[in-house]
Every structure is written in structure tokens, then in C-alpha cells.
Short mmCIF file of C-alpha atoms in Angstrom, two decimals:
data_model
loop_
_atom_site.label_atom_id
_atom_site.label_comp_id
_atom_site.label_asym_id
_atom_site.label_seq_id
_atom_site.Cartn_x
_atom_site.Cartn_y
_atom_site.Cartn_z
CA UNK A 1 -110.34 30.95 -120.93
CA UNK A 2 -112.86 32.00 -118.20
CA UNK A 3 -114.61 28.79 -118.06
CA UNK A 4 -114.93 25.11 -119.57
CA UNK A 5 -118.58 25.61 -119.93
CA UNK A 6 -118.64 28.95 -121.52
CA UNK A 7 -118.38 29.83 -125.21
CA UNK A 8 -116.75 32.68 -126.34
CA UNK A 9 -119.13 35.04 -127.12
CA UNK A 10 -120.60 34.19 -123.84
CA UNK A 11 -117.74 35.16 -122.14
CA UNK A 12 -117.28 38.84 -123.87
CA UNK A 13 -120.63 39.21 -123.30
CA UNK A 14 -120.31 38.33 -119.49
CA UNK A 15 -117.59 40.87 -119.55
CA UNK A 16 -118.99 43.40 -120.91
CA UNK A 17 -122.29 43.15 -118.79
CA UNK A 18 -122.50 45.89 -115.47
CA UNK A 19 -124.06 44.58 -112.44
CA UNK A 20 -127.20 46.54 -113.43
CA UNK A 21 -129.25 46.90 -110.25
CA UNK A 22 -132.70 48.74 -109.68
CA UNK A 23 -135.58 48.32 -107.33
CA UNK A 24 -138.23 46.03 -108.60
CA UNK A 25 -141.82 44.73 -107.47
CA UNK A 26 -140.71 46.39 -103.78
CA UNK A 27 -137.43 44.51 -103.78
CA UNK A 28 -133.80 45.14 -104.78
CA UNK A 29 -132.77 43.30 -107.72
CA UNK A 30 -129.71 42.82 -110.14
CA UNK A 31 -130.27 42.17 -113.87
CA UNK A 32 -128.62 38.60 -114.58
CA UNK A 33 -128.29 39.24 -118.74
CA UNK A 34 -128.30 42.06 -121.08
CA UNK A 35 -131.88 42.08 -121.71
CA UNK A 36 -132.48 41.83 -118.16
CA UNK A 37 -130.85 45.24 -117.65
CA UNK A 38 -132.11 46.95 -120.70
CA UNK A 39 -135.59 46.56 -119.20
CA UNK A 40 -135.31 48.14 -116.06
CA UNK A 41 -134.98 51.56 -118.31
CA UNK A 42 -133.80 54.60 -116.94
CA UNK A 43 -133.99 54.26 -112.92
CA UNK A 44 -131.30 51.37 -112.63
CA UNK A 45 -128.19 52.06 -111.19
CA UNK A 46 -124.66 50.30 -112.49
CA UNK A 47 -123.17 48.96 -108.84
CA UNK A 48 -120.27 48.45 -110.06
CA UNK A 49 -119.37 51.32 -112.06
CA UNK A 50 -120.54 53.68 -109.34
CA UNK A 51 -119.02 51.46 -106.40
CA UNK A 52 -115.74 51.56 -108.11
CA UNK A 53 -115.96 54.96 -109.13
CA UNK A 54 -116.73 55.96 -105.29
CA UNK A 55 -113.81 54.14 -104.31
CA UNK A 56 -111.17 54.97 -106.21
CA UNK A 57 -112.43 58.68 -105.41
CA UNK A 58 -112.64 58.33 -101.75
CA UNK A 59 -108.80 56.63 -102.21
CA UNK A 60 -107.81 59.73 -104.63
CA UNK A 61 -109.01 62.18 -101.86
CA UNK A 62 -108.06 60.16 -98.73
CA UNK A 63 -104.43 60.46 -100.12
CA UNK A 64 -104.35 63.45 -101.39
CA UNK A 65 -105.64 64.79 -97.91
CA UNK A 66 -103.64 62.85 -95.55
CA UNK A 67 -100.84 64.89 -97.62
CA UNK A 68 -102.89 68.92 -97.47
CA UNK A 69 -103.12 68.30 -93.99
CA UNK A 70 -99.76 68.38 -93.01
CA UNK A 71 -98.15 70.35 -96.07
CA UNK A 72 -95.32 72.58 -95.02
CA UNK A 73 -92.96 74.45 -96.91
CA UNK A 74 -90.32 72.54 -95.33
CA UNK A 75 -88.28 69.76 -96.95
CA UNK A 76 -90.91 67.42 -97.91
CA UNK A 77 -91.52 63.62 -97.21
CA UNK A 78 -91.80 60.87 -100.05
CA UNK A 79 -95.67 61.27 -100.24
CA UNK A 80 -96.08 64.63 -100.35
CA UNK A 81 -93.42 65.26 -102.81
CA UNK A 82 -95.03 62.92 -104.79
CA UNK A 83 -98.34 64.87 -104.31
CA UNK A 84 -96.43 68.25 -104.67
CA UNK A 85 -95.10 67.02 -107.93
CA UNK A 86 -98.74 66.18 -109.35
CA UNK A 87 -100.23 69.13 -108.28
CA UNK A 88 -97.56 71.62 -109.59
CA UNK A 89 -97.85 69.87 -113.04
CA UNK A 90 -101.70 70.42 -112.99
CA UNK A 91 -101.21 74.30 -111.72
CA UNK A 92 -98.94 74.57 -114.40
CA UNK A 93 -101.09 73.16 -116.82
CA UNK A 94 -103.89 75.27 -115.56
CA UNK A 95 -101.50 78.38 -116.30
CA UNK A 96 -101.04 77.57 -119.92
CA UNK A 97 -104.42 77.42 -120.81
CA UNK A 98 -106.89 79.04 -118.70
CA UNK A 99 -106.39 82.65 -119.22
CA UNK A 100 -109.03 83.46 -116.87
CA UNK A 101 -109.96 83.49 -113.15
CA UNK A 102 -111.30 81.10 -111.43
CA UNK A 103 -110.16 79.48 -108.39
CA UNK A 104 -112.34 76.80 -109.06
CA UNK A 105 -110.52 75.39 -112.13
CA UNK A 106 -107.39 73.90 -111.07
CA UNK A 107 -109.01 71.62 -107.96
CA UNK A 108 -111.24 70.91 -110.56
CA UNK A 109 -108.59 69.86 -113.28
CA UNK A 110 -106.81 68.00 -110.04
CA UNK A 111 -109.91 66.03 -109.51
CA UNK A 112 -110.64 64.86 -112.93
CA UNK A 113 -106.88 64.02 -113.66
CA UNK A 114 -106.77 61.54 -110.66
CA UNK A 115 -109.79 60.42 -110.75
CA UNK A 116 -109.95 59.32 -114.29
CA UNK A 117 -106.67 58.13 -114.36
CA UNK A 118 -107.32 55.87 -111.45
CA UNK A 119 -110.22 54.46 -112.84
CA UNK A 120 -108.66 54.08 -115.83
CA UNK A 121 -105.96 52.16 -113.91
CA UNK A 122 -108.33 49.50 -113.33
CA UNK A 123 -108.44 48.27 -116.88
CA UNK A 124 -104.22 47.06 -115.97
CA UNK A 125 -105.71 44.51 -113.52
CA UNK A 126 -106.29 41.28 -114.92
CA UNK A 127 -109.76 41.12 -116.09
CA UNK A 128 -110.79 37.62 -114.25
CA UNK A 129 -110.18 38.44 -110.78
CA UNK A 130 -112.19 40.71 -109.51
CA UNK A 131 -115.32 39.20 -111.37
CA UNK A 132 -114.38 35.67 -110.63
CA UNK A 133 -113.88 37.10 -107.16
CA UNK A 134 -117.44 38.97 -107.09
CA UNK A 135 -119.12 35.88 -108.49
CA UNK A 136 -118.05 34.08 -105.38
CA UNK A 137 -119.31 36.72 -103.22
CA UNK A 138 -122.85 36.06 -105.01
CA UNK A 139 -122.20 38.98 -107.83
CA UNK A 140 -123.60 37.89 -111.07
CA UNK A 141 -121.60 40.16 -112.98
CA UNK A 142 -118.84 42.99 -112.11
CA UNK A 143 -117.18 45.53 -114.60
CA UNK A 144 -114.01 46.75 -112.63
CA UNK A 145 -113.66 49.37 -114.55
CA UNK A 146 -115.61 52.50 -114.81
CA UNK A 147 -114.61 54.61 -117.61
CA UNK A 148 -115.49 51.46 -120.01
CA UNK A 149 -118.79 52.35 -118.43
CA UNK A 150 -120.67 55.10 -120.97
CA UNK A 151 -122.35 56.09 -118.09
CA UNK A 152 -119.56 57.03 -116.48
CA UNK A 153 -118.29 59.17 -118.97
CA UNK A 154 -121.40 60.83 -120.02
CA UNK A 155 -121.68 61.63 -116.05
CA UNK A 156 -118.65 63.33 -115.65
CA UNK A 157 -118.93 65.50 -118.70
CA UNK A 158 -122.72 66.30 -118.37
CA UNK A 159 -120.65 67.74 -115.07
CA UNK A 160 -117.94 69.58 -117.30
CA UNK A 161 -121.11 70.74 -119.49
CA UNK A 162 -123.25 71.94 -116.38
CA UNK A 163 -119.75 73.76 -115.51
CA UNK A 164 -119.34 75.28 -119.35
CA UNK A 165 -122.74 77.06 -119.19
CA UNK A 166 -122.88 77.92 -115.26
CA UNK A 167 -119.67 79.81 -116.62
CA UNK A 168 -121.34 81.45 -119.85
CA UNK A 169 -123.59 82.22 -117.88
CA UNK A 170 -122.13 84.11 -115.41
CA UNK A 171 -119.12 85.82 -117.71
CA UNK A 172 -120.99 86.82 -120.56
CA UNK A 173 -124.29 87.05 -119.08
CA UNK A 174 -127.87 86.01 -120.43
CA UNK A 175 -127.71 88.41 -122.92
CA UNK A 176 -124.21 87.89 -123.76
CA UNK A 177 -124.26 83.66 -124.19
CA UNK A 178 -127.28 83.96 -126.24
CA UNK A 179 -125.65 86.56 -128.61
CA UNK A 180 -122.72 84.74 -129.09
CA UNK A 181 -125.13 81.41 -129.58
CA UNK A 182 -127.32 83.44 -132.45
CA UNK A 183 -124.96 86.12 -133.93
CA UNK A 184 -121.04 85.42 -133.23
CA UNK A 185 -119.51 84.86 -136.31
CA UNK A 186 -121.34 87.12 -138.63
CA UNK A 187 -122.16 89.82 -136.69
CA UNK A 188 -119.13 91.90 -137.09
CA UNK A 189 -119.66 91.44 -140.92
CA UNK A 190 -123.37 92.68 -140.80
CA UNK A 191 -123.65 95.48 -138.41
CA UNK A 192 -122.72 98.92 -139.42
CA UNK A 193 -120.14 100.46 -137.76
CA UNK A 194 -122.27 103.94 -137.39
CA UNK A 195 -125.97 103.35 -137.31
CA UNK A 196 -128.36 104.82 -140.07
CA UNK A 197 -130.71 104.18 -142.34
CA UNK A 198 -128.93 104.22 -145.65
CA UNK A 199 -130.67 101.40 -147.74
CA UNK A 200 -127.12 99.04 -146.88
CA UNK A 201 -127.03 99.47 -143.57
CA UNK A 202 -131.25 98.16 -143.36
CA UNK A 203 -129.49 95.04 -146.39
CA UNK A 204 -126.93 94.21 -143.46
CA UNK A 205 -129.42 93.76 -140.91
CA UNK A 206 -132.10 91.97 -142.71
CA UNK A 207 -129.52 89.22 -143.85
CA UNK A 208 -128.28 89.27 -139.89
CA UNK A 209 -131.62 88.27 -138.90
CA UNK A 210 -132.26 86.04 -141.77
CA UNK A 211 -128.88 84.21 -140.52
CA UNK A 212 -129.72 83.73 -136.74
CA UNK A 213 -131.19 80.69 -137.50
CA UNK A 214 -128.27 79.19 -139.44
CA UNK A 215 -125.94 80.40 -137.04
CA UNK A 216 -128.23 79.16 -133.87
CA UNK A 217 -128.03 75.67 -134.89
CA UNK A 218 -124.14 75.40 -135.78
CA UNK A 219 -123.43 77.26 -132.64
CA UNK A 220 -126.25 74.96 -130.43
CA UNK A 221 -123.91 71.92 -132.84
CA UNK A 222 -120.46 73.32 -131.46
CA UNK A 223 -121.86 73.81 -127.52
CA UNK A 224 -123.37 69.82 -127.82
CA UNK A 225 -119.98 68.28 -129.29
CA UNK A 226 -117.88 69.31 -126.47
CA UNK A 227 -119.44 67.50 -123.78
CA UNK A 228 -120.28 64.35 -126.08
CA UNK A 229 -116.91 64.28 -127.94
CA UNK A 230 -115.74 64.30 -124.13
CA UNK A 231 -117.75 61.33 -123.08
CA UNK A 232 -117.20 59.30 -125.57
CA UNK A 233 -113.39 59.81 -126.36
CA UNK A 234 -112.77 58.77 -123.02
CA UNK A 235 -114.96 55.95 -123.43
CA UNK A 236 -114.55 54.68 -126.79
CA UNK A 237 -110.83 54.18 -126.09
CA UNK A 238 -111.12 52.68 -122.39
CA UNK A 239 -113.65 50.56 -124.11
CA UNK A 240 -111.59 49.23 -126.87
CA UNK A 241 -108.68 48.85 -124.81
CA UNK A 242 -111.08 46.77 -122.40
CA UNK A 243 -112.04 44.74 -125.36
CA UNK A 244 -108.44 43.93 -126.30
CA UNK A 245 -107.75 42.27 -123.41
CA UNK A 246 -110.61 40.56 -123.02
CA UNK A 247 -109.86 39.02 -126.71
CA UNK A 248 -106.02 38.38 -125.46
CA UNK A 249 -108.07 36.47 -122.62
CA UNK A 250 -109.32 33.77 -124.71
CA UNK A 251 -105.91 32.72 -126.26
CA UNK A 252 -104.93 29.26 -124.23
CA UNK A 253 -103.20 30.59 -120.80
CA UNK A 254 -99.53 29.63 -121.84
CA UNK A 255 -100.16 32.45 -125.06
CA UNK A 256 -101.75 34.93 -122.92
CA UNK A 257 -98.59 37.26 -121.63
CA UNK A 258 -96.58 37.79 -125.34
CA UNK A 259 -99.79 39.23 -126.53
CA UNK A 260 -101.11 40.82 -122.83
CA UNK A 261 -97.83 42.14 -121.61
CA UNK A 262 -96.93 44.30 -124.25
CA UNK A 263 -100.67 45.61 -124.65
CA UNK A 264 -100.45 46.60 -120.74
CA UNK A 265 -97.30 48.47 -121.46
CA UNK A 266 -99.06 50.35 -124.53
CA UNK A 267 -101.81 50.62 -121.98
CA UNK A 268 -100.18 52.28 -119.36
CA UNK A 269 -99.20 55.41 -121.93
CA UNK A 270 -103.02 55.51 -123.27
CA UNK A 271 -104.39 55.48 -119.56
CA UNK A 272 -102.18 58.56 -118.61
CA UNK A 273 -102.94 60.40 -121.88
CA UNK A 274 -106.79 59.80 -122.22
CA UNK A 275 -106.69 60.95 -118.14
CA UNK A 276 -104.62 63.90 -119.36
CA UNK A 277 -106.74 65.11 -122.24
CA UNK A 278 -109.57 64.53 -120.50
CA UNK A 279 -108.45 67.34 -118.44
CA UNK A 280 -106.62 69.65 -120.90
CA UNK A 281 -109.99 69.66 -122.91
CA UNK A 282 -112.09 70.42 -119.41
CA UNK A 283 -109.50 73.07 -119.09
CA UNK A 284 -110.11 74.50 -122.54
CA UNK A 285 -113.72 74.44 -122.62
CA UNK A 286 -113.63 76.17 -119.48
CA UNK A 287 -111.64 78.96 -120.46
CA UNK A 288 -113.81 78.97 -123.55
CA UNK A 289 -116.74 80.05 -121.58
CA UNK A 290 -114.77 82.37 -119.43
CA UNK A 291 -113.74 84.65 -122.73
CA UNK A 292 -115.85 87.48 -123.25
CA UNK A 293 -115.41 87.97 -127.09
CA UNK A 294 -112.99 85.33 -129.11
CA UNK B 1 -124.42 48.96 -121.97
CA UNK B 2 -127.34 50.88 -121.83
CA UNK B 3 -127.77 54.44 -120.25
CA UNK B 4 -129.68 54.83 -116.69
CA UNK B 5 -129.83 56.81 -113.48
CA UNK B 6 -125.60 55.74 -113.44
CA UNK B 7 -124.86 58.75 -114.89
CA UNK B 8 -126.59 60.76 -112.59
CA UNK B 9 -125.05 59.47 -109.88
CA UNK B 10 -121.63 59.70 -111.36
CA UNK B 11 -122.14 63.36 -112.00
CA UNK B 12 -123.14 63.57 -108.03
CA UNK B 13 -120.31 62.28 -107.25
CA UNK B 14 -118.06 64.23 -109.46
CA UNK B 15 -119.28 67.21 -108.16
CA UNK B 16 -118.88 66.31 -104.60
CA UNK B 17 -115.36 65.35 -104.99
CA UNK B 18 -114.44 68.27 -106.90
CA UNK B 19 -115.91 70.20 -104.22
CA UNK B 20 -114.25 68.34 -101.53
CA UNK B 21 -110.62 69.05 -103.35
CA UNK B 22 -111.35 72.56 -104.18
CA UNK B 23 -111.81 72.71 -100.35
CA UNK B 24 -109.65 71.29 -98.44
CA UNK B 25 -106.83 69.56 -100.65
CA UNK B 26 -105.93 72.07 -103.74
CA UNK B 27 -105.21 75.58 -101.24
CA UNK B 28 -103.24 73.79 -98.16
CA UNK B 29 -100.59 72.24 -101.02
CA UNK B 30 -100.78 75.32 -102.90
CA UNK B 31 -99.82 77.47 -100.05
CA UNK B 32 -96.85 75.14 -99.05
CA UNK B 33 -96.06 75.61 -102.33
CA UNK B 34 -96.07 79.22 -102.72
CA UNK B 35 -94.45 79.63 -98.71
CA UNK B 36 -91.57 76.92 -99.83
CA UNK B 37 -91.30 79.09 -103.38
CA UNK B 38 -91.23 82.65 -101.31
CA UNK B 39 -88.31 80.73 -98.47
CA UNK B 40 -86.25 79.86 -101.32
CA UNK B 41 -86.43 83.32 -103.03
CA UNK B 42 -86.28 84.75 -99.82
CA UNK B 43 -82.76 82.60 -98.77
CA UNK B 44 -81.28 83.22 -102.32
CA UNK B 45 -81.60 87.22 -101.82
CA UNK B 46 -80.31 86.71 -98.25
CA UNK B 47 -77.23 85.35 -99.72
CA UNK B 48 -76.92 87.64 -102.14
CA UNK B 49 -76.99 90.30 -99.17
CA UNK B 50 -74.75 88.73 -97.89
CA UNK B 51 -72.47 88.54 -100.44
CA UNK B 52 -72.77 91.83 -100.67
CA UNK B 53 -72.61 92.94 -97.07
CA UNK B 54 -69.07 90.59 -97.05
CA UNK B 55 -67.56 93.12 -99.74
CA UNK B 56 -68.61 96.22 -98.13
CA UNK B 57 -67.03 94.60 -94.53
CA UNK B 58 -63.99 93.80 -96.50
CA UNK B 59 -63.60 97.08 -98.14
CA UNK B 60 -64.12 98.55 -94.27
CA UNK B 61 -61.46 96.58 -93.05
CA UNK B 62 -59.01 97.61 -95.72
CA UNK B 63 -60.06 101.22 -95.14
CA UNK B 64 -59.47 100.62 -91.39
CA UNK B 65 -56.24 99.32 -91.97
CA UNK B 66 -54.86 101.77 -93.79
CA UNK B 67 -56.06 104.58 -91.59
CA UNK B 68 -54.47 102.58 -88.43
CA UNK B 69 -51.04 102.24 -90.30
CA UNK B 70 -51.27 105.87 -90.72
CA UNK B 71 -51.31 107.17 -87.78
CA UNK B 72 -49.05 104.48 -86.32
CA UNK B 73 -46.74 106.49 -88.48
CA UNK B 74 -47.65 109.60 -87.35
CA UNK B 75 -47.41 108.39 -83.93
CA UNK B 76 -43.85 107.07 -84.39
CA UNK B 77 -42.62 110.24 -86.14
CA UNK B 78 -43.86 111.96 -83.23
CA UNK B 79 -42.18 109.85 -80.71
CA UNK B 80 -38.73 110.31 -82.66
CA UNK B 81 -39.34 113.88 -82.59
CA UNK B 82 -40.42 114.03 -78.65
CA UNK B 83 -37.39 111.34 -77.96
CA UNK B 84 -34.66 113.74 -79.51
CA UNK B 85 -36.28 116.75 -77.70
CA UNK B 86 -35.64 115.52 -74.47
CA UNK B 87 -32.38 113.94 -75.19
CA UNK B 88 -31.38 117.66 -75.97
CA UNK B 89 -33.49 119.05 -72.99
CA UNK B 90 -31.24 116.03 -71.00
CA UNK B 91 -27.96 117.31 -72.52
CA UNK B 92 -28.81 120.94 -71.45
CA UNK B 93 -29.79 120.31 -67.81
CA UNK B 94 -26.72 117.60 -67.39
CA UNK B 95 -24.11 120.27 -68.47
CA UNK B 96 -25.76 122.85 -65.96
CA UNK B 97 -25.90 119.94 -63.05
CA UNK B 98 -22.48 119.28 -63.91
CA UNK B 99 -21.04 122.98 -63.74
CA UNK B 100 -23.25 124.04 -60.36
CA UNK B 101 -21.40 120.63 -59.10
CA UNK B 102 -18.02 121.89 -60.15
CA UNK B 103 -18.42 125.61 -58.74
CA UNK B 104 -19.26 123.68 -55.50
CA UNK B 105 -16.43 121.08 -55.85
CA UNK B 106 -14.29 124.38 -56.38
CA UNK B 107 -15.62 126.55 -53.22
CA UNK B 108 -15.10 123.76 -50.93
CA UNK B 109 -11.60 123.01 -52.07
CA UNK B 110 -11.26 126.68 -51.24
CA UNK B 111 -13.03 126.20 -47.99
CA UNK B 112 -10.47 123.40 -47.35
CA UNK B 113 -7.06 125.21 -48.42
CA UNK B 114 -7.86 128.27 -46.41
CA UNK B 115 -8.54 126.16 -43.07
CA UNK B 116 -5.02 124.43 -44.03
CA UNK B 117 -3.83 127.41 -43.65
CA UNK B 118 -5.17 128.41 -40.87
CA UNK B 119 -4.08 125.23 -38.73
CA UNK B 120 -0.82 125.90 -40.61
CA UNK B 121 -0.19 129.31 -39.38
CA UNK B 122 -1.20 127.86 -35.59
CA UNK B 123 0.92 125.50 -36.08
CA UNK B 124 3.74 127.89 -37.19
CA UNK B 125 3.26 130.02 -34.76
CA UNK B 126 3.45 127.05 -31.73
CA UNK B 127 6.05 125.98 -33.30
CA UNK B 128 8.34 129.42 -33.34
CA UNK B 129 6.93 130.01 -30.16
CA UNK B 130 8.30 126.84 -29.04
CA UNK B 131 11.93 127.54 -30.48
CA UNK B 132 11.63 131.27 -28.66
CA UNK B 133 11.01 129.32 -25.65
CA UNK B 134 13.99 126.58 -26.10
CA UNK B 135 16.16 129.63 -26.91
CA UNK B 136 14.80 131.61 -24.20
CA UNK B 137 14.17 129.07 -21.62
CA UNK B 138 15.70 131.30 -18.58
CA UNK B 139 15.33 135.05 -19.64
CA UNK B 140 11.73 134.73 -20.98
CA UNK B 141 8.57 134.54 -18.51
CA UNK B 142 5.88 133.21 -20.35
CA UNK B 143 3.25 135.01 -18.29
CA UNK B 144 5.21 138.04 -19.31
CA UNK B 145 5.37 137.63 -23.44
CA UNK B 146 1.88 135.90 -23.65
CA UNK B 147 0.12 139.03 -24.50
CA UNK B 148 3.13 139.23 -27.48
CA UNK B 149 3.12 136.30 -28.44
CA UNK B 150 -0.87 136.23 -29.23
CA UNK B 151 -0.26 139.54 -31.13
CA UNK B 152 2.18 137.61 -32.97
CA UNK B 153 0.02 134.43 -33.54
CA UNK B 154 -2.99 137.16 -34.57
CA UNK B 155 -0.40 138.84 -37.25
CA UNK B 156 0.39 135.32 -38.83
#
């Protein structure tokens, strides 16, 4: 139990709050409840989430770095083979399924990988301290971890999203992306293979242009899903997994481990694999928008 | 829970740290990768040279080998043949040495016997001279019967 003087449902709610901060009447200031932050609308930032997020970053690329900068293709040290090891599992994911080009892909498979796994991480440390900690420090509320954060989520795949078209874009071209938006699945049913105007031939394209429409919306449908099914896959399960512990937190303190220990230990496994399909589906959405014709 | 500027600023930040690893982290470990992939290939085919190089050197040798016992044999044969030559050549020259030494041996024991005689017959002819000259010791004047008796010594 958190505290003698909280109830329950005060407590999950207090756990479940970010320190919500915007600028107000000329003045920086933190949301102390849930209604409190819901007001400041759009122009608040999370602290917390972002603090965190910047941190385990800047720890993800401070390590990582210390290790490029001395890389040789001599016998390796403990940290680098470590690093080595990481990074040849992500090239060799890479390999298997991105069929295109794109030197930009497997840094940015590296990145995500870490990253999210890292902040994902966060969820195995016990969920009093660091708030308990911040509260000390003057911090009304503090969510340690960031992918239990929406906004986290949505951020990083509005990235993977700005990525997928930047990469439509520039494969297919203008032209290209919108055809495959408006026509892809049925036009290789409705256009003739030779043009002319035989009376089927002008049937066929009447119904392809009655069908852009149709095909437009399931197409705009299938573009939206990957970025949200993204978001909120990672979130949804950081989120619950949050939630169970939080729950296991309000046993008595002697109960706490049988039902927290063997949750962590699940945890660790979902952590890894929500980190790692995170990035297989970046991957694959990426090498969606790199193939001309499918 | 509710959605605000966070997002943003997580997207920021995803960018810049993608950029940052795309930069300077993914190609330095990727290229000790590949170098440390490229050494390895590199020492395996230098062994299999090698390998390879030890057979050929070890097929050389034998080759060597043979050709030096051969002509070790040829050289010996030779020497028999050059050692029996000159033992005849040896033979030949010893039997001449040892006849020219002979016809020497032979005209010096000649030599010898024929100045025998010739003290001999001085001798002889002293020695009758010197009977005459007992038997004669009055009658005979030697000043008279030299000129005689060195006819006589000339005719022995």
C-alpha cells in the first residue's frame, strides 16, 4: 500500500497520472489531478514521459557510442561484443525483411529496438520508488515509464508514419502513391490489356472509375491502421502490464512478491517482444512503401 | 491520459536519435563488422593456401630426392668405372717401370762383370809377371822385357 491515507482508487489514479506541465497565466505550472491536466488541452507537455524518454535515449546512444568509437575488427572487449551481438541481430533482421535499399533502415530499426525496450524496462522497477522519490523532490506526480504513456507511442509512430509516406513518396512517386491509394487492387481486373473502344473495354473503365472511391477509402483505412495499430499495441500492453502491478501493489507487503515476482519474469519476455515487434512491423511497413508494385 | 504537445516532442526526439545512430553509431560497428568478417575469410583462405602450398613443397621435395639419389648413382657407377680404369692404367705403367728397371739392373750387372774382368786380367797378368820374375830373377832385366810384358798384359 502506497499510503495510510490513500484509498485505492486514489492510488491507481495517482499512478496513472503524468506530471502534466504547461505554461499558464505567464508561469510554469504542473497539473496536480486529472482534470487539472485535461484542461491545459493540447500545448502541455508530459515531464515525465519526455524526461524519461530523453534519458534512457541519451543512455541508449551514450553506450552504444562509447562502443562505435573504438570498434575494431580485432578481438573484441565485453561491451562491444555485447553491442556487436545486438547490432548483428538487428542487421540480420533488417536482411529478412526489407528487400529494399535504404541505408537508413537498419540505424533506424537499431534505434527503435533499444529505445523502446529500455523504456519498456522501466515498467521492471518497482512502481513506488521513483514517484515516492519525485514527490520528495516536490513532484506531484511521476510516471517512470514512457511507453504506458499514449503519447509516447503515438509520437514515435506518427515518426514511423512520417517515414512510410516520405518513402511512398519518393519510390513510387506522386503519381505512383496516389494510384496505388485509388486503383491498386482492381485495376489489373479493369483495364484492357490493348486499348480500344470496343463497348467492354469503355464497361471496364466506367466501373474503374465508379470504384476509386470504394477503393480510396479502404486503401486511406489500410495506410491509417499501421501507424495507430503501432501506437497502441505498444501501448495497450505496456499499459496493462503497468496496471498489473500496480493492482499486485495493493495486496498487504508480505503478499506482494508470489504475485509480483512471477509477473516480472512474464514481464521481462513481453518487454523484449513488444520492443521487438515494434521494430519488425517498422521494418515491414517500411519495405511496404519501398515496393513498387505488390 | 490525455493527448498534448508530448507527442510532438517524442517524435522530435525520435527523429533526432535515429539520426544521431544512423550517423555515427550504426556504420563504425558495421564496418568492424564487415573488416573482422573479410580477416576471418581472408585467414581461412590463407590457410587453405597454405595447405596447399605445404603439398606442392612436399611433392618438390620428394621429386628432389629422387633426382639427387639418381645421380648419386650415376656418380658412383662412374667412379667404379674411372677407379678400375686407372687401376688397369696403374698395372700397365708398373709392369713397364718394372721391366725399364730390370734392363737397367741387367746392363749394370754387365757393367760390373766386365770391369771384374778387367781388374782380373791385371791382376793375372801381375801376377804371371811376378812368377816370370821369381823364375827369372837373374837372367831377366826388367827394363829390358817391359815393352813385352805390356804387349802381354794388352793381349790378356
Amino acid at each position: 500500500m502506497a499510503s495510510e491515507n490513500l484509498t485505492s482508487t486514489e492510488y491507481i489514479k495517482h499512478h496513472l497520472q503524468n506530471l502534466t506541465c504547461t505554461i499558464q497565466d505567464g508561469g510554469f505550472h504542473c497539473a496536480h489531478s486529472a482534470e487539472e491536466a485535461k484542461e491545459m488541452g493540447f500545448w502541455a507537455l508530459n515531464i515525465d514521459t519526455l524526461g524519461m524518454s530523453l534519458l534512457l535515449g541519451l543512455f541508449f546512444l551514450f553506450l552504444f557510442r562509447s562502443v562505435a568509437k573504438k570498434a575494431t575488427s580485432g578481438v573484441p572487449n565485453g561491451t562491444q561484443n555485447f553491442v556487436e551481438a545486438i547490432i548483428s541481430f538487428i542487421d540480420n533482421s533488417v536482411r529478412g525483411s526489407f528487400t529494399g535499399r535504404n541505408p537508413m533502415v537498419a540505424p533506424l530499426a537499431l534505434t527503435v529496438f533499444i529505445w523502446v525496450f529500455l523504456m519498456n524496462l522501466m515498467d521492471l522497477v518497482p512502481i513506488d520508488y521513483i514517484p515516492y522519490t519525485m514527490q520528495l523532490l516536490g513532484l506531484s506526480h511521476f510516471k517512470l515509464v514512457p511507453t504506458t504513456d499514449p503519447n509516447a507511442t503515438i509520437g514515435m509512430a506518427l515518426g514511423v508514419f512520417l517515414l512510410i509516406l516520405f518513402y511512398s513518396f519518393k519510390v513510387k512517386g506522386i503519381g505512383g502513391f496516389i494510384g496505388e491509394l485509388t486503383l491498386h487492387p482492381f485495376a489489373s481486373f479493369c483495364l484492357p490489356v490493348k486499348f480500344s473502344l470496343k463497348p467492354g473495354n469503355l464497361l471496364r473503365i466506367v466501373a474503374l472509375i465508379v470504384l476509386i472511391p470504394v477503393n480510396f477509402v479502404l486503401e486511406v483505412v489500410n495506410l491509417l491502421a499501421k501507424p495507430i495499430s503501432l501506437a497502441l499495441r505498444l501501448f495497450g500492453n505496456m499499459y496493462a502490464g503497468e496496471m498489473i502491478f500496480i493492482l499486485i501493489a495493493l495486496l498487504p507487503f508480505y503478499m506482494q512478491w508470489t504475485l509480483s515476482l512471477p509477473w516480472a519474469i512474464f514481464h521481462i519476455l513481453i518487454i523484449t517482444l513488444q520492443a521487438f515487434i515494434f521494430m519488425t512491423l517498422t521494418i515491414v511497413y517500411l519495405d511496404m512503401a519501398h515496393q513498387k508494385e505488390h | 491520459m490525455n493527448i498534448n504537445a508530448t507527442l510532438l516532442g517524442q517524435t522530435i526526439m525520435f527523429a533526432a536519435f535515429v539520426w544521431f545512430c544512423a550517423k555515427f553509431i550504426w556504420p563504425p560497428v558495421i564496418r568492424a563488422l564487415e573488416a573482422r568478417k573479410q580477416q576471418i575469410a581472408d585467414g581461412l583462405a590463407a590457410a587453405e593456401r597454405g595447405k596447399h602450398d605445404l603439398e606442392l613443397a612436399a611433392k618438390r621435395s620428394a621429386d628432389i630426392l629422387r633426382e639427387a639419389k639418381g645421380k648419386a648413382a650415376e656418380i658412383i657407377a662412374q667412379g667404379e668405372k674411372l677407379k678400375a680404369e686407372m687401376l688397369d692404367q696403374a698395372k700397365v705403367s708398373a709392369q713397364d717401370e718394372a721391366e725399364r728397371i730390370m734392363v737397367a739392373a741387367r746392363a749394370e750387372v754387365d757393367q760390373e762383370v766386365s770391369r771384374a774382368r778387367e781388374t782380373l786380367r791385371h791382376q793375372v797378368a801381375d801376377l804371371a809377371v811376378a812368377g816370370a820374375t821369381k823364375i827369372l830373377q837373374r837372367e831377366v832385366d826388367a827394363k829390358a822385357h817391359a815393352e813385352l810384358l805390356l804387349a802381354l798384359k794388352q793381349e790378356l
